[in-house]
Coordinates of C-alpha atoms and ligand atoms in Angstrom, one line a residue:
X1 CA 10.5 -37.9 64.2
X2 CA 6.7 -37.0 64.6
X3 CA 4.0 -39.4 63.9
X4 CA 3.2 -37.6 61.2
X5 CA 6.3 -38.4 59.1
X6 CA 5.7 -41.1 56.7
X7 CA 7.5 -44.3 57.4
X8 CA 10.4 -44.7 54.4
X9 CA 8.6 -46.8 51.5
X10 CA 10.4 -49.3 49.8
X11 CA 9.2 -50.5 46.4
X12 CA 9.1 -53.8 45.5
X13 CA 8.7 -55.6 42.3
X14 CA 8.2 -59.3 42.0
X15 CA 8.6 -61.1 39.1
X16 CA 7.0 -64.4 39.6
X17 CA 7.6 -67.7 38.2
X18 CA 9.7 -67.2 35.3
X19 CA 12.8 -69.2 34.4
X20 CA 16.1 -67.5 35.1
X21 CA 19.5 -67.9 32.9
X22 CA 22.7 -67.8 34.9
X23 CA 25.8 -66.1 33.7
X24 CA 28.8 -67.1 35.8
X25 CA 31.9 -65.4 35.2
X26 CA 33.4 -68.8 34.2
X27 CA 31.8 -71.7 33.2
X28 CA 28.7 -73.0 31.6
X29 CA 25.5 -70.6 31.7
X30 CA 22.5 -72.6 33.4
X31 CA 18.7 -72.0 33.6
X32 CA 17.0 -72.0 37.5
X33 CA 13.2 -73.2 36.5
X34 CA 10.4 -71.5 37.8
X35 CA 11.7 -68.6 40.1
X36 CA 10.8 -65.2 42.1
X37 CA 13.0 -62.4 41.6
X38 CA 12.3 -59.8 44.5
X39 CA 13.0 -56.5 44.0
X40 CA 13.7 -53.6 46.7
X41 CA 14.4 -50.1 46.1
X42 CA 16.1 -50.7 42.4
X43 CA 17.8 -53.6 43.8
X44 CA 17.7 -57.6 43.5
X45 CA 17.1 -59.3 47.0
X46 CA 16.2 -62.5 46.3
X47 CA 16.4 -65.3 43.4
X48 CA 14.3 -68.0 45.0
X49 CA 11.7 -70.8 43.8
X50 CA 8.5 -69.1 43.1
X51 CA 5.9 -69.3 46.0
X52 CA 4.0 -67.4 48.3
X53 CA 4.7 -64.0 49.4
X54 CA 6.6 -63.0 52.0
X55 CA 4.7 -60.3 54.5
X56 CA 7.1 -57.2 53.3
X57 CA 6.4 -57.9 49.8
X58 CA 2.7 -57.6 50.2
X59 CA 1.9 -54.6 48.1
X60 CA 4.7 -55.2 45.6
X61 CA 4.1 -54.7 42.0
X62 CA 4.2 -58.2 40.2
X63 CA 5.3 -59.0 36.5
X64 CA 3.8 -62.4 35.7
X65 CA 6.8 -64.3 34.2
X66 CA 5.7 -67.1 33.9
X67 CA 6.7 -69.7 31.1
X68 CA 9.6 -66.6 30.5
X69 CA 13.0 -67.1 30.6
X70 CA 14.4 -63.9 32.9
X71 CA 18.3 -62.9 31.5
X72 CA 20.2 -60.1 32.9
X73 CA 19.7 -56.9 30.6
X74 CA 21.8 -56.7 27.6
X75 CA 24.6 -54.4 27.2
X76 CA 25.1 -52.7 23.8
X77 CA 28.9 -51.8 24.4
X78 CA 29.5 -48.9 22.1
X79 CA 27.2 -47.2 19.8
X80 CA 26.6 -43.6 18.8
X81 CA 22.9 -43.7 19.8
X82 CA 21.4 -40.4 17.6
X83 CA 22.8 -42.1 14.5
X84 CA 19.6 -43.8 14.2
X85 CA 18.7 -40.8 12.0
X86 CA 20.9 -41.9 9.7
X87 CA 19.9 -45.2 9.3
X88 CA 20.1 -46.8 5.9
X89 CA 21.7 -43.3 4.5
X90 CA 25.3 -44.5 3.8
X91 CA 25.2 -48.2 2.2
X92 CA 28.0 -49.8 0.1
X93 CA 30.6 -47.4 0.6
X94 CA 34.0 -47.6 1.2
X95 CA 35.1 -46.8 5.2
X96 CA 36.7 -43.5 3.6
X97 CA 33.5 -43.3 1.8
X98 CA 31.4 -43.4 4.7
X99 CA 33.0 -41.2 6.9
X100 CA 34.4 -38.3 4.2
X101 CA 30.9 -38.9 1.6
X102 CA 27.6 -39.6 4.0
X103 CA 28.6 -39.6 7.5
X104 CA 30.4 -36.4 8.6
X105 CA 28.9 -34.1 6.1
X106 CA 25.3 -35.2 7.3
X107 CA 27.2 -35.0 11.0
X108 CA 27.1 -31.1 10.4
X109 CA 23.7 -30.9 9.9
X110 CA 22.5 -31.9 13.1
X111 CA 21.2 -29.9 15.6
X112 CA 20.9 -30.4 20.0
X113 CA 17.0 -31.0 19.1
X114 CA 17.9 -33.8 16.4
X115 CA 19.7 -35.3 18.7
X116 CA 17.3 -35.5 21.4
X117 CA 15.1 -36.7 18.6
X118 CA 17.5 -39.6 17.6
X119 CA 18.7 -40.6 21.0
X120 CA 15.1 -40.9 22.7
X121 CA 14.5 -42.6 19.1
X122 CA 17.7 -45.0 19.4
X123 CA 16.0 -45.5 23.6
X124 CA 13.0 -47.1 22.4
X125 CA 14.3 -49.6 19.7
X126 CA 16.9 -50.7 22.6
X127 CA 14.3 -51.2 25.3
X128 CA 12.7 -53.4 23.1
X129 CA 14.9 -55.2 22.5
X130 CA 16.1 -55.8 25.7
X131 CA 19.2 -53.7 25.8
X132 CA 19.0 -52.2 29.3
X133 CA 22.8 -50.5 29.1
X134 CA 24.3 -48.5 26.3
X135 CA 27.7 -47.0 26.2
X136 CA 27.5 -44.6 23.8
X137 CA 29.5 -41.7 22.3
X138 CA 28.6 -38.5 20.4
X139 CA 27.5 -34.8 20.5
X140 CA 25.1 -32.8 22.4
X141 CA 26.1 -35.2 25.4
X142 CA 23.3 -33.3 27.7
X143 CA 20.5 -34.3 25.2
X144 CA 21.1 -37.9 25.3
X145 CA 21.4 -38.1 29.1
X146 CA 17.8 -36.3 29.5
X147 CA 16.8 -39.3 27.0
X148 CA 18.9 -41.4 29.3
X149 CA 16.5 -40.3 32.5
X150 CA 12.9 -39.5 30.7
X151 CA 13.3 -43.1 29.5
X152 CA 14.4 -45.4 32.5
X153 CA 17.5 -46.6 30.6
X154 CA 21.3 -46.8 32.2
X155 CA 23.9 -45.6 29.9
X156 CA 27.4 -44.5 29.4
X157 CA 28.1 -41.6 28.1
X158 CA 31.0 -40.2 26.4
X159 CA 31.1 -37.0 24.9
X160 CA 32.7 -36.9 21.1
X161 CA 35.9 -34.6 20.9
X162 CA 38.0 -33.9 18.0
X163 CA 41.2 -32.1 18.5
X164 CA 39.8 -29.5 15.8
X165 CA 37.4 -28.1 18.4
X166 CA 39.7 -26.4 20.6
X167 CA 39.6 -25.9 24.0
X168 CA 36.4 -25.2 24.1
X169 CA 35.1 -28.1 23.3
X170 CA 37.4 -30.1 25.8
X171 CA 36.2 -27.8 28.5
X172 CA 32.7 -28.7 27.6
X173 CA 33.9 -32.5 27.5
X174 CA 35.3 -32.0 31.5
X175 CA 32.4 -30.0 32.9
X176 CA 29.5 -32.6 31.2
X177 CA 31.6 -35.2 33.2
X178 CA 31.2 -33.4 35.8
X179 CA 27.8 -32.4 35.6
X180 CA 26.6 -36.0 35.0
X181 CA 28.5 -38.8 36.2
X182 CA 26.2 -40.4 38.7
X183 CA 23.1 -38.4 37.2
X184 CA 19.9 -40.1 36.4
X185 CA 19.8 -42.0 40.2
X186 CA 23.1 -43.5 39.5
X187 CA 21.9 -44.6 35.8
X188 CA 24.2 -42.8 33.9
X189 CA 27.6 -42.5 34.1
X190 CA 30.4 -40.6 31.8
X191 CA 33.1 -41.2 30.1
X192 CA 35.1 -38.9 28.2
X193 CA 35.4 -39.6 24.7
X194 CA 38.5 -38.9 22.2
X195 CA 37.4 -39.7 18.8
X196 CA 40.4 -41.7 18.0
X197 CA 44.0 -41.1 18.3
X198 CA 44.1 -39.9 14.4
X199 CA 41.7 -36.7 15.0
X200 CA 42.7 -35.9 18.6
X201 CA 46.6 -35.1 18.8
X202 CA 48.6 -36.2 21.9
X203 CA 48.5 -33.6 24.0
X204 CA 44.5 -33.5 24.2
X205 CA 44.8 -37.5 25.2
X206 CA 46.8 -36.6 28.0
X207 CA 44.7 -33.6 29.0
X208 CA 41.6 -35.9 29.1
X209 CA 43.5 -38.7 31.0
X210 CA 44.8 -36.5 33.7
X211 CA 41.2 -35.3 34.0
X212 CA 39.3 -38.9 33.8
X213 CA 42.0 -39.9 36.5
X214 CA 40.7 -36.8 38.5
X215 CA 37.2 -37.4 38.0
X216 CA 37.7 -41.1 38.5
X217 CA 35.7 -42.0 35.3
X218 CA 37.0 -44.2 32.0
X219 CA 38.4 -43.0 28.5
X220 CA 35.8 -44.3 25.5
X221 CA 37.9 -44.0 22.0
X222 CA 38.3 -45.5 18.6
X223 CA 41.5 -47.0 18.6
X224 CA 43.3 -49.4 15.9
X225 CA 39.6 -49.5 14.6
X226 CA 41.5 -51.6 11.3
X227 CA 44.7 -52.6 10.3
X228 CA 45.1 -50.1 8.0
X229 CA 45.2 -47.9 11.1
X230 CA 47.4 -49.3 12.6
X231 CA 50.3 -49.5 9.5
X232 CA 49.7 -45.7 9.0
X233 CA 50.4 -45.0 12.2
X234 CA 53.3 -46.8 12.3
X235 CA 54.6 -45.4 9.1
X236 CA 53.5 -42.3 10.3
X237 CA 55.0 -42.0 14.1
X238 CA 56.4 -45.6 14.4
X239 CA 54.2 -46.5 17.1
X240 CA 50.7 -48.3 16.9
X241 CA 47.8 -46.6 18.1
X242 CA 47.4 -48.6 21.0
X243 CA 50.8 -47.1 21.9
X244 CA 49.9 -43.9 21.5
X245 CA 46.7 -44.8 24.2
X246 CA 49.3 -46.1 26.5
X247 CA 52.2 -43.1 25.8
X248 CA 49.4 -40.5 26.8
X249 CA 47.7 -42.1 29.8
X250 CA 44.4 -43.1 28.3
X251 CA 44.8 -46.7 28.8
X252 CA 46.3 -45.7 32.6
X253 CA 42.9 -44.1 32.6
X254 CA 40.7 -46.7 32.5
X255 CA 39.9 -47.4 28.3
X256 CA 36.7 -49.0 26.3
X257 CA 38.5 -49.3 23.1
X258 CA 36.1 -49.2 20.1
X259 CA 36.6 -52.1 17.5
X260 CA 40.6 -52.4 18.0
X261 CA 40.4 -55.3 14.5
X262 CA 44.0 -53.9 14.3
X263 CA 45.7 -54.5 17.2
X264 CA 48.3 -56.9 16.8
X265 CA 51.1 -58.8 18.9
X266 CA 53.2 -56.3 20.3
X267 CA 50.0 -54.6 21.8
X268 CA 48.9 -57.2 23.8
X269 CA 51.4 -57.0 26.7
X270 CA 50.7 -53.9 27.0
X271 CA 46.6 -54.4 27.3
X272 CA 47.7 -56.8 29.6
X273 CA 49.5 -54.7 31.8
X274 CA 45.9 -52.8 32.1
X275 CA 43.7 -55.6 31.3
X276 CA 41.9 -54.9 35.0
X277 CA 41.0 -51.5 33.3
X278 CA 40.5 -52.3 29.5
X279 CA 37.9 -53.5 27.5
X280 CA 37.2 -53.6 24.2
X281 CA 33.7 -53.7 22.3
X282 CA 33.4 -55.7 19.0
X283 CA 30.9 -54.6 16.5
X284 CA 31.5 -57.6 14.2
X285 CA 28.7 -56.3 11.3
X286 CA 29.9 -52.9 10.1
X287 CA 33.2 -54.8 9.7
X288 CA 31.5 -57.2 7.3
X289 CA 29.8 -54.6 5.7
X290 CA 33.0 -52.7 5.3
X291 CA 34.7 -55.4 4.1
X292 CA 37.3 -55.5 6.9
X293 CA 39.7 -58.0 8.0
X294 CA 40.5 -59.4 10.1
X295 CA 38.3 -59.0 13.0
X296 CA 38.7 -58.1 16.8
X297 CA 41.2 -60.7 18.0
X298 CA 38.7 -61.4 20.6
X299 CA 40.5 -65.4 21.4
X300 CA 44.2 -63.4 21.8
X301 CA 42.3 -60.2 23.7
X302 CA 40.7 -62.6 26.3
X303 CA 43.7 -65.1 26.9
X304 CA 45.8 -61.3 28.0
X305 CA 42.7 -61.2 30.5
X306 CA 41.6 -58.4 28.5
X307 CA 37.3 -57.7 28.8
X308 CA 35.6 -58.0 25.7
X309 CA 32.1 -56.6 25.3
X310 CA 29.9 -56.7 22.3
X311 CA 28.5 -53.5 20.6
X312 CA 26.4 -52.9 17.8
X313 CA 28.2 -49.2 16.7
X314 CA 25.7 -46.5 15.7
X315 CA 23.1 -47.4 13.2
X316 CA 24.7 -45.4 10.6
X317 CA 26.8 -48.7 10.0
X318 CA 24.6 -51.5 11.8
X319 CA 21.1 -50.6 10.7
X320 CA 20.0 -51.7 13.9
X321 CA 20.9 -51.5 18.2
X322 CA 19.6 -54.7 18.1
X323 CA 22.6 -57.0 20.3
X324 CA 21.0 -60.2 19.9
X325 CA 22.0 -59.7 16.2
X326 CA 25.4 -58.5 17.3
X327 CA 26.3 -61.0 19.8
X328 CA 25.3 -63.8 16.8
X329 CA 27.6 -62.2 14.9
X330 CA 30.2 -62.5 17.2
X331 CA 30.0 -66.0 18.1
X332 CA 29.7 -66.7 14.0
X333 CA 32.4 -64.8 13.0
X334 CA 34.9 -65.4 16.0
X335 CA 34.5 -69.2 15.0
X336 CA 35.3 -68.8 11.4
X337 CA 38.4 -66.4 12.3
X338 CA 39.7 -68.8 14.5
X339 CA 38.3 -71.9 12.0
X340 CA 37.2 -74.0 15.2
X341 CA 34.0 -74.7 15.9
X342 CA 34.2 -75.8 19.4
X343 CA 35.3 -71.8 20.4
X344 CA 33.5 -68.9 21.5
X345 CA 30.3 -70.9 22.8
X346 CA 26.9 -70.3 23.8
X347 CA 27.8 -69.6 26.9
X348 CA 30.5 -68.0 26.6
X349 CA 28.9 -65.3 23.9
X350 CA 26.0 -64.7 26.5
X351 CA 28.8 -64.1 29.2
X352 CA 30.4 -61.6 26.6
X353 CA 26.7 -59.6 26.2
X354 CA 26.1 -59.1 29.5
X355 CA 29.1 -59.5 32.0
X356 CA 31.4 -58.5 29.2
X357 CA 29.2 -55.2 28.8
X358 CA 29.2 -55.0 32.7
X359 CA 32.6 -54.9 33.0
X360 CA 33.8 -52.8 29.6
X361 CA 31.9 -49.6 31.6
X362 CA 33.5 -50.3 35.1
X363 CA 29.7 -51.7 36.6
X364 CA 30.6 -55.0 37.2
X365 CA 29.1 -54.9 40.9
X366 CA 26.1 -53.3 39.8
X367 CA 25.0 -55.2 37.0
X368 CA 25.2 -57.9 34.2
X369 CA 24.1 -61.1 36.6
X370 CA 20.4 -61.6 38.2
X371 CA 21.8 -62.1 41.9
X372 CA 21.1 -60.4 45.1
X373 CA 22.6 -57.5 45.5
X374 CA 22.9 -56.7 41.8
X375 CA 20.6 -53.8 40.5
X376 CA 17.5 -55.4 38.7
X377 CA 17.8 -54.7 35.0
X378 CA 15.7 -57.9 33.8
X379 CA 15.0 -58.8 30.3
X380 CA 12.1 -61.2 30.1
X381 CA 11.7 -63.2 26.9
X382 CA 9.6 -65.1 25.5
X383 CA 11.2 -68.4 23.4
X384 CA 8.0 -70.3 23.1
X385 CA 7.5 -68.9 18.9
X386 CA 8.4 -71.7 16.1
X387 CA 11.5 -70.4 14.9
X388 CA 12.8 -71.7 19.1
X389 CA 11.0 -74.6 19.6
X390 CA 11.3 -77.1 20.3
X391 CA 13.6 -75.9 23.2
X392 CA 15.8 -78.0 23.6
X393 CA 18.6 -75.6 25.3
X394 CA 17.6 -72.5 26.1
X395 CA 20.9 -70.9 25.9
X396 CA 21.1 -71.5 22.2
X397 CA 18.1 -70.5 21.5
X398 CA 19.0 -67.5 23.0
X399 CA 22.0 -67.3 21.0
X400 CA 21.2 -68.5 17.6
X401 CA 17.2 -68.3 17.3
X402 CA 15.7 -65.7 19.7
X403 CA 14.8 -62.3 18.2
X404 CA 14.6 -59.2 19.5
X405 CA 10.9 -59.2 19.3
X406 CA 10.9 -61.9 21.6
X407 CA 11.4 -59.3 24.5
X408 CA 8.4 -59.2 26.0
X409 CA 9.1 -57.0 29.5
X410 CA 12.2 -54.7 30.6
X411 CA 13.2 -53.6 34.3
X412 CA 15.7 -51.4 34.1
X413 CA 17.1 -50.3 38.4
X414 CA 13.5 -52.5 39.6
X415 CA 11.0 -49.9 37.1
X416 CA 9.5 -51.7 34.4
X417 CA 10.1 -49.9 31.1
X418 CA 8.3 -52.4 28.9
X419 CA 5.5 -54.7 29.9
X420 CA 4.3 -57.2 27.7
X421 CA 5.5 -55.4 24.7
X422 CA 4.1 -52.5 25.4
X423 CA 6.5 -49.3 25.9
X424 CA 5.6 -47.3 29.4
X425 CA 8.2 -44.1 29.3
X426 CA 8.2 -43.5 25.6
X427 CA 5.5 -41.9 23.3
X428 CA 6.2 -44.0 20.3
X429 CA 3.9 -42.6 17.9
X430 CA 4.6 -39.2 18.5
X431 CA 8.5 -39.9 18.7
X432 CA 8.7 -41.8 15.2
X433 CA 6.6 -38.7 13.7
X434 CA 8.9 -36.7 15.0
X435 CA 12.3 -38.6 13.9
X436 CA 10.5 -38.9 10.6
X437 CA 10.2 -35.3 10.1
X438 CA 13.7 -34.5 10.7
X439 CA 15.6 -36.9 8.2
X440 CA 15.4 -35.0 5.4
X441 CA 17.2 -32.0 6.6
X442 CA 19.8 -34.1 8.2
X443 CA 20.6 -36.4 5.2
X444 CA 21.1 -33.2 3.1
X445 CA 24.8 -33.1 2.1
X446 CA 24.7 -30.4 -0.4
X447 CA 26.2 -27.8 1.5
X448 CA 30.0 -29.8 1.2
X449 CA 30.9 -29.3 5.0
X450 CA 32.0 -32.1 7.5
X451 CA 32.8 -32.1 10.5
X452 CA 36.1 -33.8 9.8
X453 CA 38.0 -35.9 7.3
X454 CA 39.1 -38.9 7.3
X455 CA 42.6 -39.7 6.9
X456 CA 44.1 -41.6 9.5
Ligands
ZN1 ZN1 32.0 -46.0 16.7

């Protein structure tokens, strides 16, 4: 090496003095006061009590946190990101209504620049509110990964496939997985993504099994989304759906099973069998707004040692990507499914929103815990408004008070995103002009073509 060659940099971050939640996988969640987080290279190092610097982290860029409480980044666990376009444009409808009326007749409008519009869109609204991983699942996979990588964010990414576009379409699927898994430094990843087992037939679940086995990456679906699925199907082919996921290798695969409010008894062995592999994400407010019940059987999907993650769904349905309104939602509704209080508690819904997430896209040793070795995606909030004080236990606050506009900064992989509310990747202005001038055209249904219809 000459001595002109520059020594390899690392770059640190420092976030000093805030408080820090911890998320065990069991157990109570705690709060360590007044704490350092060093950052190297993307990575947490060290979780100490705040002090002075250490001579290698002289230089380091510093995030006062002080009199914030630090949480691992939230993980919105499925969601169809570009759907933000559609916000607000299909409201007290029917599920058939939805999908057959607003959704996939707009759906046919949309373009690869729409798209990039909505996801980069759908980016902002999560990094403010502290999202810092999204799974999410739709078209024009490439435009929502360079959203993905212009914007800092980590994501998931599973490209939509009906049956009904051929093999084209599946051979797009296979070579975006292979194009992108890893991409972004490591910050997004790819699943493939069946719609659901009622508009992809059999034989395309097992192609796209053999190949997620090949490419070593998961399966993201809709599966058993209701219980109305899951009779049809049985009337239908006398299995239930989550059958059919295990008959053609998806849940061999690796599976993040969107919604699943109608799985029942005889399905659980069989998560079991895979629970190592399985997860599924609730989205408890577009099945209140659709009237469903019941709900994910999230007590019955845990004790089979099944993960279960918490997801807002595109905003199509939930308005917002906001997971602090998700994850209340899940702790409220869980406890009135189950009528006892004493279940699904603070600690355990936080545990849901972040190692939960972690886990439902296979990056459970990556991320969803502030601890050394864990890639530093920090959310740093800010509980010190009336509607949290006094604050009396953090946690709850956290659970049942915070808001998303209590996000003051976001590190996503040790780059700060967001500083003191203040977005550093995205244009806002210019982006909200620009969603703004496409709605029109895509909420235009007067054509009558869908891409689909539903009739599971
Ligand atoms: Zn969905």
């Amino acid at each position: 090496m000459s001595d002109r060659t520059p020594p390899p940099t690392t770059r640190h971050l420092l976030v000093r003095g805030c408080d820090v939640l911890r998320v065990p996988v069991t157990g109570e969640c705690d709060v360590l006061p007044a704490q350092d987080i060093v950052v190297a290279d993307g990575v947490i190092v060290d979780v100490r009590p705040t002090g002075a610097d250490r001579p290698a982290e002289r230089g380091a860029e510093v995030v006062d946190g002080r009199g914030l409480l630090a949480l691992p980044g939230l993980v919105n666990a499925h969601t169809h990101s570009p759907m933000v376009l559609m916000r607000g444009a299909a409201e007290d409808v029917t599920v058939e209504g939805w999908f057959n009326d607003r959704v996939w007749p707009m759906e046919s409008n949309l373009t690869a620049e729409d798209v990039r519009a909505g996801a980069r869109l759908a980016c902002a609204e999560m990094i403010r509110s502290g999202v810092t991983t999204f799974a999410d699942h739709y078209f024009f996979p490439e435009e929502i990964a360079a959203a993905v990588a212009e914007t800092g964010l980590r994501a998931d990414l599973a490209p939509t496939y009906f049956s009904s576009g051929g093999r084209r379409a599946l051979d797009a699927t296979v070579a975006f997985a292979e194009a992108w898994h890893g991409g972004a430094d490591g910050r997004v990843t790819v699943s493939l993504g069946p719609h659901a087992p009622y508009t992809v037939d059999d034989k395309d679940l097992r192609t796209l099994s053999d190949h997620a086995r090949r490419l070593g990456v998961r399966m993201h679906i809709h599966a058993a989304e209701h219980l109305e699925q899951t009779e049809s199907s049985l009337e239908r082919r006398g299995i239930t759906p989550v059958r059919v996921l295990h008959e053609t290798g998806v849940l061999d695969a690796g599976a993040l099973i969107a919604h699943g409010c109608g799985i029942v008894e005889e399905d659980l062995p069989l998560l079991g069998e895979y629970a190592g592999t399985t997860a599924v994400a609730c989205c408890p407010k577009v099945y209140l707004k659709h009237a469903l019940s019941p709900l994910t059987p999230v007590r019955e999907l845990l004790a089979a040692g099944v993960t279960v993650a918490v997801g807002t769904d595109g905003a199509a349905g939930h308005n917002t990507l906001d997971v602090w309104e998700a994850l209340r939602l899940v702790a409220l509704t869980q406890k009135q499914a189950v009528r006892d209080a004493t279940w699904m508690t603070v600690s355990d819904t936080l545990r849901l929103a972040v190692r939960g997430g972690a886990r439902a896209l296979g990056l459970q040793d990556r991320i969803g815990a502030l601890e050394p070795g864990m890639r530093a995606d920090i959310v740093l909030t800010d509980l010190s408004g009336p509607h949290c004080r006094p604050l009396h236990d953090p946690r709850a606050a956290l659970v049942y008070s915070a808001r998303a506009s209590d996000v003051r900064t976001v590190v996503v992989d040790g780059r700060v995103l967001m500083r003191d509310g203040r977005l550093l990747t995205v244009d806002e202005p210019a982006l909200l002009a620009e969603a703004d001038a496409r709605v029109a055209r895509v909420l235009d249904t007067s054509h009558g073509k869908a891409v689909q219809h539903y009739d599971p």
